[in-house]
Amino acid sequence: MRFVTDENIGLEVVEFLRMAGHDVISIIEDSPAASDVQVIKIALREKRILITSDTDLSELVYHQGFPHSGIILLRLRNETNVNKIKVL
C-alpha cells in the first residue's frame, strides 16, 4: 500500500511499514513543518493513505470536506511507536 505518515508518526513506524513492503512518504523526512493543508495535499496528489494522530487534520477532512485518498487516524491511549506498530 501507499502511505504518507504525518510528523506525529515516528520514524520507527515508518521503517516498520517499509520493511513490510509498503511505499511510505514520511513528512518528518521529506517536508518537516508542513502545514496540515500541505500534508493533505501531498497525500491526495500522490494518491496515498494518510496516517496521523492529529485530530486537526481529521477535522479538515471530515468537517470541512477536504478531498483525500484515505486517512488512518490513530487515537491511542498508548502513543509509543511500539504500540502504533502493533495497532497498524
mmCIF file of C-alpha atoms in Angstrom:
data_model
loop_
_atom_site.group_PDB
_atom_site.id
_atom_site.type_symbol
_atom_site.label_atom_id
_atom_site.label_comp_id
_atom_site.label_asym_id
_atom_site.label_seq_id
_atom_site.Cartn_x
_atom_site.Cartn_y
_atom_site.Cartn_z
ATOM 1 C CA MET A 1 0.000 0.000 0.000
ATOM 2 C CA ARG A 2 0.977 3.634 -0.395
ATOM 3 C CA PHE A 3 1.079 5.813 2.707
ATOM 4 C CA VAL A 4 2.023 9.290 3.892
ATOM 5 C CA THR A 5 2.934 9.439 7.577
ATOM 6 C CA ASP A 6 2.369 12.694 9.411
ATOM 7 C CA GLU A 7 5.038 14.216 11.668
ATOM 8 C CA ASN A 8 3.474 12.638 14.746
ATOM 9 C CA ILE A 9 4.138 9.157 13.386
ATOM 10 C CA GLY A 10 7.655 8.210 14.402
ATOM 11 C CA LEU A 11 10.411 7.024 12.103
ATOM 12 C CA GLU A 12 10.341 3.620 13.794
ATOM 13 C CA VAL A 13 6.790 3.209 12.488
ATOM 14 C CA VAL A 14 7.847 4.405 9.028
ATOM 15 C CA GLU A 15 10.649 1.831 8.925
ATOM 16 C CA PHE A 16 8.267 -0.914 10.072
ATOM 17 C CA LEU A 17 5.858 -0.091 7.239
ATOM 18 C CA ARG A 18 8.681 -0.012 4.694
ATOM 19 C CA MET A 19 10.057 -3.339 5.913
ATOM 20 C CA ALA A 20 6.559 -4.767 5.490
ATOM 21 C CA GLY A 21 6.744 -3.780 1.804
ATOM 22 C CA HIS A 22 4.714 -0.573 1.845
ATOM 23 C CA ASP A 23 5.640 2.564 -0.087
ATOM 24 C CA VAL A 24 5.860 5.328 2.521
ATOM 25 C CA ILE A 25 6.449 9.071 2.280
ATOM 26 C CA SER A 26 7.411 10.440 5.687
ATOM 27 C CA ILE A 27 6.574 14.077 6.378
ATOM 28 C CA ILE A 28 9.335 14.090 9.026
ATOM 29 C CA GLU A 29 11.885 13.146 6.372
ATOM 30 C CA ASP A 30 10.562 14.950 3.307
ATOM 31 C CA SER A 31 8.547 18.006 4.414
ATOM 32 C CA PRO A 32 9.170 18.861 8.068
ATOM 33 C CA ALA A 33 6.961 21.652 9.408
ATOM 34 C CA ALA A 34 4.464 21.249 6.548
ATOM 35 C CA SER A 35 1.036 22.660 7.361
ATOM 36 C CA ASP A 36 -1.951 20.352 7.768
ATOM 37 C CA VAL A 37 -3.315 21.504 4.411
ATOM 38 C CA GLN A 38 0.042 20.789 2.734
ATOM 39 C CA VAL A 39 0.107 17.287 4.251
ATOM 40 C CA ILE A 40 -3.387 16.512 2.963
ATOM 41 C CA LYS A 41 -2.481 17.867 -0.484
ATOM 42 C CA ILE A 42 0.670 15.706 -0.631
ATOM 43 C CA ALA A 43 -1.329 12.602 0.248
ATOM 44 C CA LEU A 44 -4.038 13.416 -2.302
ATOM 45 C CA ARG A 45 -1.598 14.315 -5.086
ATOM 46 C CA GLU A 46 0.347 11.088 -4.501
ATOM 47 C CA LYS A 47 -2.849 9.022 -4.060
ATOM 48 C CA ARG A 48 -1.704 7.807 -0.632
ATOM 49 C CA ILE A 49 -3.460 6.980 2.610
ATOM 50 C CA LEU A 50 -2.510 9.420 5.355
ATOM 51 C CA ILE A 51 -1.558 8.011 8.761
ATOM 52 C CA THR A 52 -1.811 10.570 11.561
ATOM 53 C CA SER A 53 -2.594 11.123 15.223
ATOM 54 C CA ASP A 54 -3.562 14.741 14.554
ATOM 55 C CA THR A 55 -7.247 15.454 15.116
ATOM 56 C CA ASP A 56 -6.843 18.847 13.402
ATOM 57 C CA LEU A 57 -6.097 17.009 10.147
ATOM 58 C CA SER A 58 -9.151 14.832 10.511
ATOM 59 C CA GLU A 59 -11.176 17.981 11.273
ATOM 60 C CA LEU A 60 -10.153 19.436 7.892
ATOM 61 C CA VAL A 61 -11.243 16.294 6.089
ATOM 62 C CA TYR A 62 -14.369 15.255 7.933
ATOM 63 C CA HIS A 63 -15.883 18.625 8.836
ATOM 64 C CA GLN A 64 -14.518 20.962 6.179
ATOM 65 C CA GLY A 65 -14.686 18.491 3.309
ATOM 66 C CA PHE A 66 -11.089 18.468 2.079
ATOM 67 C CA PRO A 67 -10.703 15.702 -0.501
ATOM 68 C CA HIS A 68 -8.425 12.802 0.439
ATOM 69 C CA SER A 69 -7.305 9.318 -0.554
ATOM 70 C CA GLY A 70 -7.995 7.831 2.869
ATOM 71 C CA ILE A 71 -6.964 8.519 6.441
ATOM 72 C CA ILE A 72 -5.957 6.293 9.324
ATOM 73 C CA LEU A 73 -6.437 8.342 12.488
ATOM 74 C CA LEU A 74 -4.593 6.749 15.404
ATOM 75 C CA ARG A 75 -6.222 7.891 18.643
ATOM 76 C CA LEU A 76 -4.422 5.713 21.151
ATOM 77 C CA ARG A 77 -4.002 5.887 24.915
ATOM 78 C CA ASN A 78 -0.516 4.491 24.475
ATOM 79 C CA GLU A 79 1.169 6.717 21.854
ATOM 80 C CA THR A 80 4.501 4.848 21.773
ATOM 81 C CA ASN A 81 5.892 3.752 18.427
ATOM 82 C CA VAL A 82 5.752 0.121 19.594
ATOM 83 C CA ASN A 83 2.025 0.424 20.211
ATOM 84 C CA LYS A 84 1.424 2.255 16.905
ATOM 85 C CA ILE A 85 3.208 -0.590 15.115
ATOM 86 C CA LYS A 86 1.121 -3.172 16.984
ATOM 87 C CA VAL A 87 -2.108 -1.392 16.021
ATOM 88 C CA LEU A 88 -1.118 -0.961 12.371
#
